PDB file of N, CA and C in Angstrom:
ATOM      1  N   GLU U 127      14.267   1.316   5.983  1.00 78.00           N
ATOM      2  CA  GLU U 127      14.223   2.566   6.707  1.00 78.00           C
ATOM      3  C   GLU U 127      12.979   2.179   7.781  1.00 78.00           C
ATOM      4  N   SER U 128      12.030   1.633   6.985  1.00 86.00           N
ATOM      5  CA  SER U 128      10.316   1.742   8.278  1.00 86.00           C
ATOM      6  C   SER U 128      10.168   0.635   8.812  1.00 86.00           C
ATOM      7  N   ASN U 129      10.776  -0.706   8.607  1.00 89.00           N
ATOM      8  CA  ASN U 129      11.018  -1.186   9.295  1.00 89.00           C
ATOM      9  C   ASN U 129       9.387  -2.262   8.591  1.00 89.00           C
ATOM     10  N   VAL U 130       8.973  -2.319   7.481  1.00 91.00           N
ATOM     11  CA  VAL U 130       7.954  -2.473   7.265  1.00 91.00           C
ATOM     12  C   VAL U 130       7.371  -3.453   6.342  1.00 91.00           C
ATOM     13  N   ASN U 131       7.127  -4.600   6.310  1.00 93.00           N
ATOM     14  CA  ASN U 131       7.211  -5.966   5.878  1.00 93.00           C
ATOM     15  C   ASN U 131       6.385  -5.989   4.789  1.00 93.00           C
ATOM     16  N   ILE U 132       6.369  -6.524   3.835  1.00 93.00           N
ATOM     17  CA  ILE U 132       5.529  -6.241   2.600  1.00 93.00           C
ATOM     18  C   ILE U 132       5.076  -7.966   2.066  1.00 93.00           C
ATOM     19  N   GLY U 133       3.911  -8.333   2.598  1.00 93.00           N
ATOM     20  CA  GLY U 133       3.305  -9.856   2.762  1.00 93.00           C
ATOM     21  C   GLY U 133       2.807 -10.199   1.080  1.00 93.00           C
ATOM     22  N   ASN U 134       2.493  -9.307   0.460  1.00 95.00           N
ATOM     23  CA  ASN U 134       2.281  -9.365  -1.458  1.00 95.00           C
ATOM     24  C   ASN U 134       2.045  -8.518  -1.960  1.00 95.00           C
ATOM     25  N   MET U 135       2.588  -8.481  -2.522  1.00 96.00           N
ATOM     26  CA  MET U 135       2.347  -6.495  -3.646  1.00 96.00           C
ATOM     27  C   MET U 135       1.987  -7.035  -5.833  1.00 96.00           C
ATOM     28  N   LYS U 136       1.564  -6.766  -5.894  1.00 97.00           N
ATOM     29  CA  LYS U 136       0.811  -6.242  -6.931  1.00 97.00           C
ATOM     30  C   LYS U 136       0.917  -5.125  -8.121  1.00 97.00           C
ATOM     31  N   VAL U 137       1.597  -5.296  -9.148  1.00 95.00           N
ATOM     32  CA  VAL U 137       1.624  -4.278  -9.951  1.00 95.00           C
ATOM     33  C   VAL U 137       1.105  -4.747 -11.576  1.00 95.00           C
ATOM     34  N   ARG U 138       0.173  -3.747 -11.993  1.00 95.00           N
ATOM     35  CA  ARG U 138       0.084  -3.382 -13.582  1.00 95.00           C
ATOM     36  C   ARG U 138      -0.253  -2.273 -14.278  1.00 95.00           C
ATOM     37  N   ARG U 139      -0.397  -2.184 -15.386  1.00 92.00           N
ATOM     38  CA  ARG U 139      -0.402  -0.887 -16.399  1.00 92.00           C
ATOM     39  C   ARG U 139      -1.252  -1.452 -17.494  1.00 92.00           C
ATOM     40  N   ASP U 140      -2.210  -0.206 -17.789  1.00 86.00           N
ATOM     41  CA  ASP U 140      -3.259  -1.031 -18.762  1.00 86.00           C
ATOM     42  C   ASP U 140      -2.562  -1.076 -20.044  1.00 86.00           C
ATOM     43  N   LYS U 141      -1.528  -0.104 -20.284  1.00 90.00           N
ATOM     44  CA  LYS U 141      -0.933  -0.307 -21.929  1.00 90.00           C
ATOM     45  C   LYS U 141       0.131  -0.112 -21.539  1.00 90.00           C
ATOM     46  N   SER U 142       1.124  -0.219 -22.507  1.00 90.00           N
ATOM     47  CA  SER U 142       2.844   0.057 -22.860  1.00 90.00           C
ATOM     48  C   SER U 142       2.815   2.006 -22.239  1.00 90.00           C
ATOM     49  N   LYS U 143       3.867   1.844 -21.474  1.00 87.00           N
ATOM     50  CA  LYS U 143       4.144   3.420 -21.129  1.00 87.00           C
ATOM     51  C   LYS U 143       2.814   4.184 -20.255  1.00 87.00           C
ATOM     52  N   GLY U 144       2.023   2.934 -20.261  1.00 87.00           N
ATOM     53  CA  GLY U 144       0.558   4.060 -19.348  1.00 87.00           C
ATOM     54  C   GLY U 144       1.715   4.021 -18.326  1.00 87.00           C
ATOM     55  N   GLU U 145      -0.194   4.579 -17.399  1.00 89.00           N
ATOM     56  CA  GLU U 145       0.339   4.364 -16.114  1.00 89.00           C
ATOM     57  C   GLU U 145       0.531   3.114 -15.077  1.00 89.00           C
ATOM     58  N   ALA U 146       1.412   3.284 -14.014  1.00 91.00           N
ATOM     59  CA  ALA U 146       1.268   1.896 -13.294  1.00 91.00           C
ATOM     60  C   ALA U 146       0.118   1.823 -11.824  1.00 91.00           C
ATOM     61  N   SER U 147      -0.026   0.629 -11.705  1.00 94.00           N
ATOM     62  CA  SER U 147      -1.140   0.841 -10.609  1.00 94.00           C
ATOM     63  C   SER U 147      -0.151  -0.185  -9.529  1.00 94.00           C
ATOM     64  N   MET U 148      -0.114  -0.251  -8.342  1.00 93.00           N
ATOM     65  CA  MET U 148       0.229  -1.027  -7.216  1.00 93.00           C
ATOM     66  C   MET U 148      -0.653  -1.479  -5.919  1.00 93.00           C
ATOM     67  N   ILE U 149      -0.499  -2.420  -5.660  1.00 94.00           N
ATOM     68  CA  ILE U 149      -1.084  -3.272  -4.468  1.00 94.00           C
ATOM     69  C   ILE U 149       0.028  -3.656  -4.019  1.00 94.00           C
ATOM     70  N   ILE U 150      -0.329  -3.337  -2.603  1.00 93.00           N
ATOM     71  CA  ILE U 150       0.709  -3.364  -1.455  1.00 93.00           C
ATOM     72  C   ILE U 150      -0.195  -3.784  -0.153  1.00 93.00           C
ATOM     73  N   GLU U 151       0.064  -5.040   0.467  1.00 92.00           N
ATOM     74  CA  GLU U 151      -0.554  -5.546   1.612  1.00 92.00           C
ATOM     75  C   GLU U 151       0.771  -6.118   2.779  1.00 92.00           C
ATOM     76  N   THR U 152       0.508  -5.629   3.678  1.00 91.00           N
ATOM     77  CA  THR U 152       1.676  -5.207   4.491  1.00 91.00           C
ATOM     78  C   THR U 152       1.164  -6.198   5.978  1.00 91.00           C
ATOM     79  N   ASP U 153       1.964  -7.006   6.452  1.00 89.00           N
ATOM     80  CA  ASP U 153       1.955  -7.182   7.500  1.00 89.00           C
ATOM     81  C   ASP U 153       1.078  -6.915   8.890  1.00 89.00           C
ATOM     82  N   GLU U 154       1.683  -5.748   8.757  1.00 89.00           N
ATOM     83  CA  GLU U 154       0.548  -5.070   9.593  1.00 89.00           C
ATOM     84  C   GLU U 154       0.492  -3.560   9.741  1.00 89.00           C
ATOM     85  N   ILE U 155      -0.373  -3.267   9.865  1.00 90.00           N
ATOM     86  CA  ILE U 155      -0.609  -1.345  10.165  1.00 90.00           C
ATOM     87  C   ILE U 155       0.617  -0.576   9.667  1.00 90.00           C
ATOM     88  N   VAL U 156       0.289   0.182   8.839  1.00 91.00           N
ATOM     89  CA  VAL U 156       0.991   1.055   8.392  1.00 91.00           C
ATOM     90  C   VAL U 156       1.283   2.541   9.119  1.00 91.00           C
ATOM     91  N   SER U 157       2.420   2.959  10.109  1.00 92.00           N
ATOM     92  CA  SER U 157       2.267   4.091  11.065  1.00 92.00           C
ATOM     93  C   SER U 157       1.537   5.276   9.695  1.00 92.00           C
ATOM     94  N   THR U 158       1.343   6.365  10.130  1.00 93.00           N
ATOM     95  CA  THR U 158       1.143   7.833   9.224  1.00 93.00           C
ATOM     96  C   THR U 158       1.863   8.295   8.490  1.00 93.00           C
ATOM     97  N   ASP U 159       3.509   8.438   9.671  1.00 94.00           N
ATOM     98  CA  ASP U 159       4.720   8.821   9.417  1.00 94.00           C
ATOM     99  C   ASP U 159       4.780   7.927   7.814  1.00 94.00           C
ATOM    100  N   VAL U 160       4.564   7.050   7.826  1.00 93.00           N
ATOM    101  CA  VAL U 160       4.735   5.814   6.175  1.00 93.00           C
ATOM    102  C   VAL U 160       4.294   6.551   5.803  1.00 93.00           C
ATOM    103  N   LEU U 161       2.908   6.315   5.928  1.00 94.00           N
ATOM    104  CA  LEU U 161       1.445   6.837   4.226  1.00 94.00           C
ATOM    105  C   LEU U 161       2.034   8.143   4.033  1.00 94.00           C
ATOM    106  N   GLU U 162       2.513   9.112   5.224  1.00 94.00           N
ATOM    107  CA  GLU U 162       2.738  10.292   4.497  1.00 94.00           C
ATOM    108  C   GLU U 162       4.080   9.988   3.906  1.00 94.00           C
ATOM    109  N   LYS U 163       5.281   9.493   3.918  1.00 93.00           N
ATOM    110  CA  LYS U 163       6.021   9.803   3.417  1.00 93.00           C
ATOM    111  C   LYS U 163       5.733   8.975   2.031  1.00 93.00           C
ATOM    112  N   ILE U 164       4.713   8.033   1.375  1.00 92.00           N
ATOM    113  CA  ILE U 164       4.635   7.672   0.222  1.00 92.00           C
ATOM    114  C   ILE U 164       3.653   8.097  -0.155  1.00 92.00           C
ATOM    115  N   LYS U 165       2.869   9.051   0.030  1.00 94.00           N
ATOM    116  CA  LYS U 165       2.090   9.857  -0.685  1.00 94.00           C
ATOM    117  C   LYS U 165       2.764  11.031  -1.292  1.00 94.00           C
ATOM    118  N   ASN U 166       4.066  11.520  -0.127  1.00 96.00           N
ATOM    119  CA  ASN U 166       4.525  12.483  -0.575  1.00 96.00           C
ATOM    120  C   ASN U 166       6.148  12.146  -1.483  1.00 96.00           C
ATOM    121  N   LEU U 167       5.821  11.174  -2.173  1.00 94.00           N
ATOM    122  CA  LEU U 167       7.126  10.904  -3.377  1.00 94.00           C
ATOM    123  C   LEU U 167       6.660  11.051  -3.950  1.00 94.00           C
ATOM    124  N   ASP U 168       7.305  11.759  -5.310  1.00 94.00           N
ATOM    125  CA  ASP U 168       6.624  12.789  -6.791  1.00 94.00           C
ATOM    126  C   ASP U 168       5.998  11.962  -7.739  1.00 94.00           C
ATOM    127  N   GLU U 169       6.288  10.621  -7.659  1.00 90.00           N
ATOM    128  CA  GLU U 169       5.607   9.637  -8.778  1.00 90.00           C
ATOM    129  C   GLU U 169       4.440   9.258  -8.054  1.00 90.00           C
ATOM    130  N   MET U 170       4.017   9.380  -6.706  1.00 90.00           N
ATOM    131  CA  MET U 170       2.214   9.161  -6.675  1.00 90.00           C
ATOM    132  C   MET U 170       1.611   9.725  -6.811  1.00 90.00           C
ATOM    133  N   ILE U 171       0.826   9.280  -7.563  1.00 91.00           N
ATOM    134  CA  ILE U 171      -0.709  10.398  -8.410  1.00 91.00           C
ATOM    135  C   ILE U 171      -1.359  10.218  -7.020  1.00 91.00           C
ATOM    136  N   PHE U 172      -1.694   8.706  -6.454  1.00 91.00           N
ATOM    137  CA  PHE U 172      -2.661   8.801  -5.224  1.00 91.00           C
ATOM    138  C   PHE U 172      -2.273   7.699  -4.241  1.00 91.00           C
ATOM    139  N   VAL U 173      -2.326   8.144  -2.666  1.00 94.00           N
ATOM    140  CA  VAL U 173      -2.735   6.705  -1.947  1.00 94.00           C
ATOM    141  C   VAL U 173      -3.734   6.287  -1.184  1.00 94.00           C
ATOM    142  N   ILE U 174      -4.189   5.685  -1.365  1.00 93.00           N
ATOM    143  CA  ILE U 174      -5.440   4.726  -0.411  1.00 93.00           C
ATOM    144  C   ILE U 174      -4.692   3.328   0.418  1.00 93.00           C
ATOM    145  N   GLU U 175      -5.397   3.894   1.616  1.00 92.00           N
ATOM    146  CA  GLU U 175      -4.955   2.726   2.748  1.00 92.00           C
ATOM    147  C   GLU U 175      -6.295   2.162   3.055  1.00 92.00           C
ATOM    148  N   ILE U 176      -5.993   0.741   3.089  1.00 90.00           N
ATOM    149  CA  ILE U 176      -7.311  -0.012   3.092  1.00 90.00           C
ATOM    150  C   ILE U 176      -7.518  -0.804   4.827  1.00 90.00           C
ATOM    151  N   LYS U 177      -7.895  -0.272   5.701  1.00 85.00           N
ATOM    152  CA  LYS U 177      -7.872  -1.186   7.136  1.00 85.00           C
ATOM    153  C   LYS U 177      -7.814  -2.362   6.827  1.00 85.00           C
ATOM    154  N   PRO U 178      -7.948  -3.154   8.292  1.00 82.00           N
ATOM    155  CA  PRO U 178      -7.757  -4.764   7.681  1.00 82.00           C
ATOM    156  C   PRO U 178      -9.331  -5.169   8.312  1.00 82.00           C
ATOM    157  N   VAL U 179      -9.696  -6.236   7.669  1.00 80.00           N
ATOM    158  CA  VAL U 179     -11.370  -6.030   8.046  1.00 80.00           C
ATOM    159  C   VAL U 179     -11.429  -7.190   9.399  1.00 80.00           C
ATOM    160  N   LYS U 180     -12.264  -6.990  10.446  1.00 76.00           N
ATOM    161  CA  LYS U 180     -11.897  -7.559  11.295  1.00 76.00           C
ATOM    162  C   LYS U 180     -13.741  -8.423  11.792  1.00 76.00           C
ATOM    163  N   GLU U 181     -13.334  -9.486  12.142  1.00 69.00           N
ATOM    164  CA  GLU U 181     -14.668 -10.172  12.480  1.00 69.00           C
ATOM    165  C   GLU U 181     -14.042 -11.222  13.536  1.00 69.00           C
ATOM    166  N   ASN U 182     -15.244 -10.947  14.426  1.00 72.00           N
ATOM    167  CA  ASN U 182     -14.707 -11.393  16.050  1.00 72.00           C
ATOM    168  C   ASN U 182     -13.709 -11.465  16.669  1.00 72.00           C
ATOM    169  N   GLY U 183     -12.997 -10.062  15.948  1.00 69.00           N
ATOM    170  CA  GLY U 183     -12.031  -9.910  17.154  1.00 69.00           C
ATOM    171  C   GLY U 183     -10.723 -10.410  16.059  1.00 69.00           C
ATOM    172  N   ASN U 184     -11.022 -11.252  14.860  1.00 72.00           N
ATOM    173  CA  ASN U 184      -9.857 -11.416  14.097  1.00 72.00           C
ATOM    174  C   ASN U 184      -9.668 -10.912  13.117  1.00 72.00           C
ATOM    175  N   VAL U 185      -8.497 -10.728  11.826  1.00 67.00           N
ATOM    176  CA  VAL U 185      -8.453 -10.490  11.303  1.00 67.00           C
ATOM    177  C   VAL U 185      -8.909 -11.429   9.800  1.00 67.00           C
ATOM    178  N   GLN U 186      -9.294 -10.986   9.518  1.00 60.00           N
ATOM    179  CA  GLN U 186      -9.527 -11.973   8.007  1.00 60.00           C
ATOM    180  C   GLN U 186      -8.564 -11.286   6.772  1.00 60.00           C
TER     181      GLN U 186
END
């Protein structure tokens, strides 16, 4: 729907039937609109965006 390419995704949970965490790495910066859609999903507790780290103008 939003044409976001997922480069990497990790999912884990601490215990059986416990809360799960998911880390998604995308190929490009995700738009504010897409982040809001994710944050508004009933299943989401919280969403954190981490901007890419740049060194000498290049994404590391």
